[in-house]
Short mmCIF file of C-alpha atoms and ligand atoms in Angstrom, two decimals:
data_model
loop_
_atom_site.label_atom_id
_atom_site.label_comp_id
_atom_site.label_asym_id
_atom_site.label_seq_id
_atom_site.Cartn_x
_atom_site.Cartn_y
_atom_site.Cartn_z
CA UNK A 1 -29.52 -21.38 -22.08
CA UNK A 2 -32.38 -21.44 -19.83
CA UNK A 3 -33.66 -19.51 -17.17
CA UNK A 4 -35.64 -21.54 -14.80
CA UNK A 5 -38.61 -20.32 -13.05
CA UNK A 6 -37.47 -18.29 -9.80
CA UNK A 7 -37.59 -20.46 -6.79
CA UNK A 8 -40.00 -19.14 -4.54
CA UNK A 9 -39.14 -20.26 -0.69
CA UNK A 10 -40.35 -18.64 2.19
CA UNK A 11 -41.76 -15.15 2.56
CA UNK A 12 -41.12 -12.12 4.16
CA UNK A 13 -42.82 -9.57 5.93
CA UNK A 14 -41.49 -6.32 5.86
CA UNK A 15 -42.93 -2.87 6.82
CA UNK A 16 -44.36 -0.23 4.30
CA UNK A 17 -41.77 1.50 2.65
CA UNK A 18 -44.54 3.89 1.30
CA UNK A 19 -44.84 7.82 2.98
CA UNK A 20 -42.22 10.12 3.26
CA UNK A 21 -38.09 8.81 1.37
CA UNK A 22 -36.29 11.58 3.14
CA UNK A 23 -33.18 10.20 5.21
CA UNK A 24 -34.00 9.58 8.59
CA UNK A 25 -37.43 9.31 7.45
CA UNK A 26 -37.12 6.46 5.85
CA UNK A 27 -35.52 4.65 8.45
CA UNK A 28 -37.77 5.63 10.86
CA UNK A 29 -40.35 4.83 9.03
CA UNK A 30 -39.30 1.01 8.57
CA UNK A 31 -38.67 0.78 12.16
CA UNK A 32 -41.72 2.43 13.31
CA UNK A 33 -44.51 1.90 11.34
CA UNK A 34 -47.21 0.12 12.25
CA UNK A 35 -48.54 -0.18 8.53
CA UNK A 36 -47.09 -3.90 7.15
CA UNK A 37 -46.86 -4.72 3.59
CA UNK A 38 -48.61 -8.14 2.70
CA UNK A 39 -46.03 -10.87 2.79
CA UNK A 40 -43.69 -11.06 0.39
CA UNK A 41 -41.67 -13.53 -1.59
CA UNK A 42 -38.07 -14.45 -1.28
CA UNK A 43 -37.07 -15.51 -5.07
CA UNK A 44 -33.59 -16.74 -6.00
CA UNK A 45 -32.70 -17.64 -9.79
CA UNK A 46 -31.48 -20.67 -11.28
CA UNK A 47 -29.42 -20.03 -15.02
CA UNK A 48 -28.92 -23.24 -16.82
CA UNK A 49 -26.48 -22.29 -18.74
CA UNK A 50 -24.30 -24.88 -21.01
CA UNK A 51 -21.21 -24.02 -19.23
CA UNK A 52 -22.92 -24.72 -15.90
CA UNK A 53 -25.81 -23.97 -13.58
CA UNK A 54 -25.66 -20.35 -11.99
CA UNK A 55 -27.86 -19.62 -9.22
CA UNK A 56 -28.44 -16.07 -8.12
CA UNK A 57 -29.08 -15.96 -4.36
CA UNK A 58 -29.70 -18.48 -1.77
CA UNK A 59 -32.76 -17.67 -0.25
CA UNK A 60 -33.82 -18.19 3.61
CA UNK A 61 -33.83 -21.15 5.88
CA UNK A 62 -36.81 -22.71 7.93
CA UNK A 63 -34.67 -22.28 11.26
CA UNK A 64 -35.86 -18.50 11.13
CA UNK A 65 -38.72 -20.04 13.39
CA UNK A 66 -35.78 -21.69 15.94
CA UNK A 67 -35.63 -19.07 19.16
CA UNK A 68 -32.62 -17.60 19.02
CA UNK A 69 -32.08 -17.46 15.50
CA UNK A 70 -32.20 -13.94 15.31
CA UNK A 71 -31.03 -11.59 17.73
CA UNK A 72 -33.46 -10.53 20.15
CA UNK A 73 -31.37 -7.45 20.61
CA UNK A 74 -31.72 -6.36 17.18
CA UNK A 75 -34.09 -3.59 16.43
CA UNK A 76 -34.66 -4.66 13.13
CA UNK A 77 -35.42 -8.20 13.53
CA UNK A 78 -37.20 -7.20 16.59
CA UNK A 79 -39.30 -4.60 14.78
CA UNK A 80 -39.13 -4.44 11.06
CA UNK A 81 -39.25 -7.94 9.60
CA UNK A 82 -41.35 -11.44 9.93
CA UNK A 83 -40.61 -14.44 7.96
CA UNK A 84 -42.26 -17.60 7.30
CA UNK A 85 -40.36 -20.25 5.63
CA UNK A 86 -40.98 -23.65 5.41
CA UNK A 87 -38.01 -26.69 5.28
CA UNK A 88 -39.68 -27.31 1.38
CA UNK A 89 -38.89 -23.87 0.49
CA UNK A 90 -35.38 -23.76 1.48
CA UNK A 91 -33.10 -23.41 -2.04
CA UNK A 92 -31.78 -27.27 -2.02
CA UNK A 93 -35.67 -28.54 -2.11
CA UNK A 94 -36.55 -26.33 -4.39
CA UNK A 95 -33.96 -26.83 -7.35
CA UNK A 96 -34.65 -30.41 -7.16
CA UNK A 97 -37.85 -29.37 -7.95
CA UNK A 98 -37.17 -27.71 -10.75
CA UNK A 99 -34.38 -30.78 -11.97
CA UNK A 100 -31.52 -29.62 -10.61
CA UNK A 101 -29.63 -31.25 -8.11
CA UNK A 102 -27.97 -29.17 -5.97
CA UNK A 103 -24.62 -30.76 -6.55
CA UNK A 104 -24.78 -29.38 -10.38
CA UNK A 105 -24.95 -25.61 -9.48
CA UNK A 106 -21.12 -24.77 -10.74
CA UNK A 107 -21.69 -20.91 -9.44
CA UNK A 108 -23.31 -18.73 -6.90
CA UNK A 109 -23.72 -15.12 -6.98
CA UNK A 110 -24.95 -13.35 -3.61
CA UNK A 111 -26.29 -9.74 -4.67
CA UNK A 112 -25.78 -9.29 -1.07
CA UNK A 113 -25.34 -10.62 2.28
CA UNK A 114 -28.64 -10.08 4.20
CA UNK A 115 -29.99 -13.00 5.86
CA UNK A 116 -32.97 -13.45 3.19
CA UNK A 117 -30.83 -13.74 0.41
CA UNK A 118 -27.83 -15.66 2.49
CA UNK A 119 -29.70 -17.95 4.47
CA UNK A 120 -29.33 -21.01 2.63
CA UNK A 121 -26.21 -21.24 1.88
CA UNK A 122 -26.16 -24.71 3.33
CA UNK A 123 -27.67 -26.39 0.78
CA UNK A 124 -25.05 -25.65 -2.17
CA UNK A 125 -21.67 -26.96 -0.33
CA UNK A 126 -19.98 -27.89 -4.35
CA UNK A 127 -20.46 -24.51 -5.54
CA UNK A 128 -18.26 -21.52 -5.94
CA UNK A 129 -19.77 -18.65 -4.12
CA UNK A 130 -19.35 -15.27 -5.99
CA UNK A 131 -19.60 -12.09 -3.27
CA UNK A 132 -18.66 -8.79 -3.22
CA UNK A 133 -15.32 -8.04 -0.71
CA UNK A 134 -16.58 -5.58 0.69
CA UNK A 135 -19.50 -6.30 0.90
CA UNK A 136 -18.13 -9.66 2.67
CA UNK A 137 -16.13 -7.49 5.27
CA UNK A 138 -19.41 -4.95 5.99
CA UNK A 139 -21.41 -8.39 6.52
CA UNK A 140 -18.10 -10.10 8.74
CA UNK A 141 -17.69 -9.97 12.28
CA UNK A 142 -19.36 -7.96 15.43
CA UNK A 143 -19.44 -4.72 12.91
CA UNK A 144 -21.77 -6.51 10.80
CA UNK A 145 -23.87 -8.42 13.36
CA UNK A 146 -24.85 -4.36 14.47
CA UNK A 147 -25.30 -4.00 10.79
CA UNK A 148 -28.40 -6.91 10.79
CA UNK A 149 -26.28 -9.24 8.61
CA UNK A 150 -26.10 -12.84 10.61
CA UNK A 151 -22.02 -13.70 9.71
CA UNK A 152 -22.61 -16.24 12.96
CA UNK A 153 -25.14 -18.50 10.81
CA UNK A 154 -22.61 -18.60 7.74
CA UNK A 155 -21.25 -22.58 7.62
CA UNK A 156 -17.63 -23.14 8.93
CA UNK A 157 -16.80 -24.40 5.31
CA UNK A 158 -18.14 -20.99 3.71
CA UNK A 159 -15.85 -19.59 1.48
CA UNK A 160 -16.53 -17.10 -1.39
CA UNK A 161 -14.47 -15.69 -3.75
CA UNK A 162 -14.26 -12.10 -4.30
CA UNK A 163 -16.26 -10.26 -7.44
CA UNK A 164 -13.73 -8.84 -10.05
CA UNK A 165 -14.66 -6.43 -11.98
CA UNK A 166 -12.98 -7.11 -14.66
CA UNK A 167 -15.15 -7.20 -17.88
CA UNK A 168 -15.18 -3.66 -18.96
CA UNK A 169 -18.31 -1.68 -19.07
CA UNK A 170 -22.12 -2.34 -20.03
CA UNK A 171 -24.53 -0.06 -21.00
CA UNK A 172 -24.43 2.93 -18.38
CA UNK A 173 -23.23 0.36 -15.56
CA UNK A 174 -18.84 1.49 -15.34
CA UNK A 175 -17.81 -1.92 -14.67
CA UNK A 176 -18.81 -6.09 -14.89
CA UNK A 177 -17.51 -9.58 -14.16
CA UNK A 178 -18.31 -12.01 -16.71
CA UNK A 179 -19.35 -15.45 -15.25
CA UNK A 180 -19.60 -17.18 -18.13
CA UNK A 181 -16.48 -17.72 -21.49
CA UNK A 182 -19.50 -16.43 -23.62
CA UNK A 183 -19.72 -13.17 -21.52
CA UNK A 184 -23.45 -13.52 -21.55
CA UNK A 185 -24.14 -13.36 -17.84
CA UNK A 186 -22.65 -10.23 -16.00
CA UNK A 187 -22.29 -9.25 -12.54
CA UNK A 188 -22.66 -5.42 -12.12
CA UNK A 189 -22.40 -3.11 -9.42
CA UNK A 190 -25.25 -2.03 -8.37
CA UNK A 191 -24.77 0.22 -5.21
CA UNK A 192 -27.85 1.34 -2.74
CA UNK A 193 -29.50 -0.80 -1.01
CA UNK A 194 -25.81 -2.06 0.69
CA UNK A 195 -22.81 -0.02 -0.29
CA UNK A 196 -21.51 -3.31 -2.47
CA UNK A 197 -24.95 -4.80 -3.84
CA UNK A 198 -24.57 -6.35 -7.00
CA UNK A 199 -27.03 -7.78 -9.76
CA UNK A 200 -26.55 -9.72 -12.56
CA UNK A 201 -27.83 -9.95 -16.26
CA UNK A 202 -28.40 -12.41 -18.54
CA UNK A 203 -27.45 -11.23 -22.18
CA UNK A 204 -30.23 -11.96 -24.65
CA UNK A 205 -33.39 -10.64 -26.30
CA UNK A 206 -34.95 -9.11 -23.88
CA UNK A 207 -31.95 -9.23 -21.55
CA UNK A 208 -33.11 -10.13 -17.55
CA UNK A 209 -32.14 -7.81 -14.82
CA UNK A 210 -31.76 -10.05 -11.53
CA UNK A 211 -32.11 -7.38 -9.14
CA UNK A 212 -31.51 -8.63 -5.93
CA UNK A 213 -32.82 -5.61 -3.43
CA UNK A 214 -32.23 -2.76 -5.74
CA UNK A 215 -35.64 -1.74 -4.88
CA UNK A 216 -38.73 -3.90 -3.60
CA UNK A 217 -40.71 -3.92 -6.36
CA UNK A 218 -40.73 -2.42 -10.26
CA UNK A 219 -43.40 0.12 -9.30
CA UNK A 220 -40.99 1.58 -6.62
CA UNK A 221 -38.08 1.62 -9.40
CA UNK A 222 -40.54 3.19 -11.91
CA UNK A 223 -41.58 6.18 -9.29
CA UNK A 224 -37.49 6.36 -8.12
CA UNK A 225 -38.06 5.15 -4.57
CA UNK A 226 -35.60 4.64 -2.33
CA UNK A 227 -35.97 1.97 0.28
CA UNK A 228 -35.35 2.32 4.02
CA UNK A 229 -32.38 0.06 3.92
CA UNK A 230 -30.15 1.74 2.09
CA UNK A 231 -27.24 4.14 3.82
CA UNK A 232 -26.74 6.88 1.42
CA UNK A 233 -29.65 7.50 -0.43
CA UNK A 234 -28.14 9.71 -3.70
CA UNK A 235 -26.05 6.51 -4.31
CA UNK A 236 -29.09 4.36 -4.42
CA UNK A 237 -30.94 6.58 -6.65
CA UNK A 238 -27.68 6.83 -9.08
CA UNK A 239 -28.18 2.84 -9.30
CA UNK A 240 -31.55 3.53 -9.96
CA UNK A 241 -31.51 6.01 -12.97
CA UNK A 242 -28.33 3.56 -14.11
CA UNK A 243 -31.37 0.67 -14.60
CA UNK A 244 -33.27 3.19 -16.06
CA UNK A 245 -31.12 4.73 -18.66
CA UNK A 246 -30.30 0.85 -19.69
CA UNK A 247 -33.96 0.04 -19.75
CA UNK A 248 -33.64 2.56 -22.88
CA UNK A 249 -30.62 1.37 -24.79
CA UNK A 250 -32.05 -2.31 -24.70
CA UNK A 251 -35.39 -4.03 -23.44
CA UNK A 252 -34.68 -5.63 -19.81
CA UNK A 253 -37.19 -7.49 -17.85
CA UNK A 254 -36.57 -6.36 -14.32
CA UNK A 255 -36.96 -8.82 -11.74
CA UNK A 256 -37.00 -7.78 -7.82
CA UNK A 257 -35.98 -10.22 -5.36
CA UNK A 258 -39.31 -9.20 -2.96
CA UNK A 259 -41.54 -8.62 -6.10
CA UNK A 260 -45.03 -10.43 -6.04
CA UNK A 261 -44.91 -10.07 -10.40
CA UNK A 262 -41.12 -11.10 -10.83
CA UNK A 263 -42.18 -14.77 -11.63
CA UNK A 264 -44.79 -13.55 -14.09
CA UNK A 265 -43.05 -10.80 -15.53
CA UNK A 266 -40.28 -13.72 -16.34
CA UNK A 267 -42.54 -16.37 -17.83
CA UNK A 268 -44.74 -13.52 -19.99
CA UNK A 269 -41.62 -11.44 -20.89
CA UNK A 270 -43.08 -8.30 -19.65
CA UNK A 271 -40.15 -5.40 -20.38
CA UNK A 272 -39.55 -3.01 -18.36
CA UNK A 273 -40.98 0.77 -19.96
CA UNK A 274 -39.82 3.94 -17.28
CA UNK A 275 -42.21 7.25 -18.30
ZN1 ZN B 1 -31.59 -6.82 1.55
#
């Protein structure tokens, strides 16, 4: 088994998440601040894996720069977010540069439904999509177009399966889905940054934590940051001491969806260490 390098398409721009994590704080803060981070990748995560290719996320798609594409109504797209994506970073140009043609990815997993990590769902029609329900239902609908998710860009054809959480427990985490007859790729719940959020791991020596949004970056994760995404913040931090406390039963290398280090961190095998 393989894990390719993550593909990197498109950036995004999002506000600090630094200065105060309290609550409404935090919200207001990603709404209001004037302070932007630098831009910021968008990885996904392609697993060849002998019983099929698994890719972890889907990325964003170049018709972010199409008016209309976003909501002018929405605060958050109006105030809190910039992307720049170009059609060669979409997720279908960027497997086949890495060898893999679309049309072999046998599985999709969709840590959750925000736009940046559903966007390019387009490219991987063969697949079987792997989502959370309720996550799904959150993201579905009027209810989740308030919510920022973009359920009207989803293709006609889209239809994912539901997670099951049927695979017992691993390490601290209460609950998995194996995706693979080996059991050596798990989808875990990792509650926070959306109510459902999942991640997944790939079983080996040093196992890799695919993170999704769990928090921007490793430093954040090290210092127990929560973002200004997520709802209930005690549930986020749970998930958060969860990857800690398995950081110490076995070496992980944690790798952030918005991380600048996640691709080097995968190719040098950097572990994770928490204080
Ligand atoms: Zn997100």
């Amino acid at each position: 088994m393989h894990i390719l390098c993550p593909s990197t398409y498109g950036f995004w721009r999002g506000v600090s998440d630094e200065g105060s994590c309290k609550g409404a704080a935090r919200i207001a803060n990603m709404l209001f601040d004037e302070e932007w981070t630098g831009w910021l990748p968008i990885y996904a995560w392609a697993i060849e894996h002998e019983e099929g290719v698994i890719v972890v996320d889907v990325g964003e798609t170049s018709r972010v720069h199409q008016t209309g594409y976003f909501p002018s109504w929405h605060p958050f797209y109006r105030r809190a977010t910039k992307f720049s994506v170009h059609p060669d970073e979409e997720i279908g140009p960027q497997l086949k540069a890495l060898g893999i043609s679309p049309r072999d990815v046998s599985q999709v997993v969709i840590t959750h439904l925000h736009t940046d990590h559903a966007g390019g769902l387009v490219h991987l029609t063969d697949a079987r999509f792997w989502v959370s329900e309720q996550e799904f239902k959150r993201a579905s609908g009027i209810g989740g177009q308030i919510q920022g998710y973009l359920p009207q860009r989803w293709p006609r054809w889209w239809e994912p399966s539901f997670i099951r959480f049927d695979h017992g427990p691993f390490g601290p985490f209460e609950k998995s889905m194996s995706l693979t007859k080996k059991g050596d790729v798990l989808i875990i719940p990792t509650p926070g940054h959306t109510p459902h959020h999942v991640s997944l791991v790939v079983r080996g020596s040093p196992s890799l934590f695919i993170a999704g949004d769990t928090s921007y970056n490793q430093q954040l994760l090290i210092e127990g940051k929560v973002d200004g995404v997520s709802p209930i913040e005690a549930v986020a931090r749970q998930t958060l001491a969860q990857i800690s406390a398995l950081s110490k039963e076995t070496p992980i290398v944690y790798l952030p969806s918005h991380d600048p280090e996640s691709q080097s961190r995968l190719l040098n095998c950097s572990i994770l260490k928490m204080a």
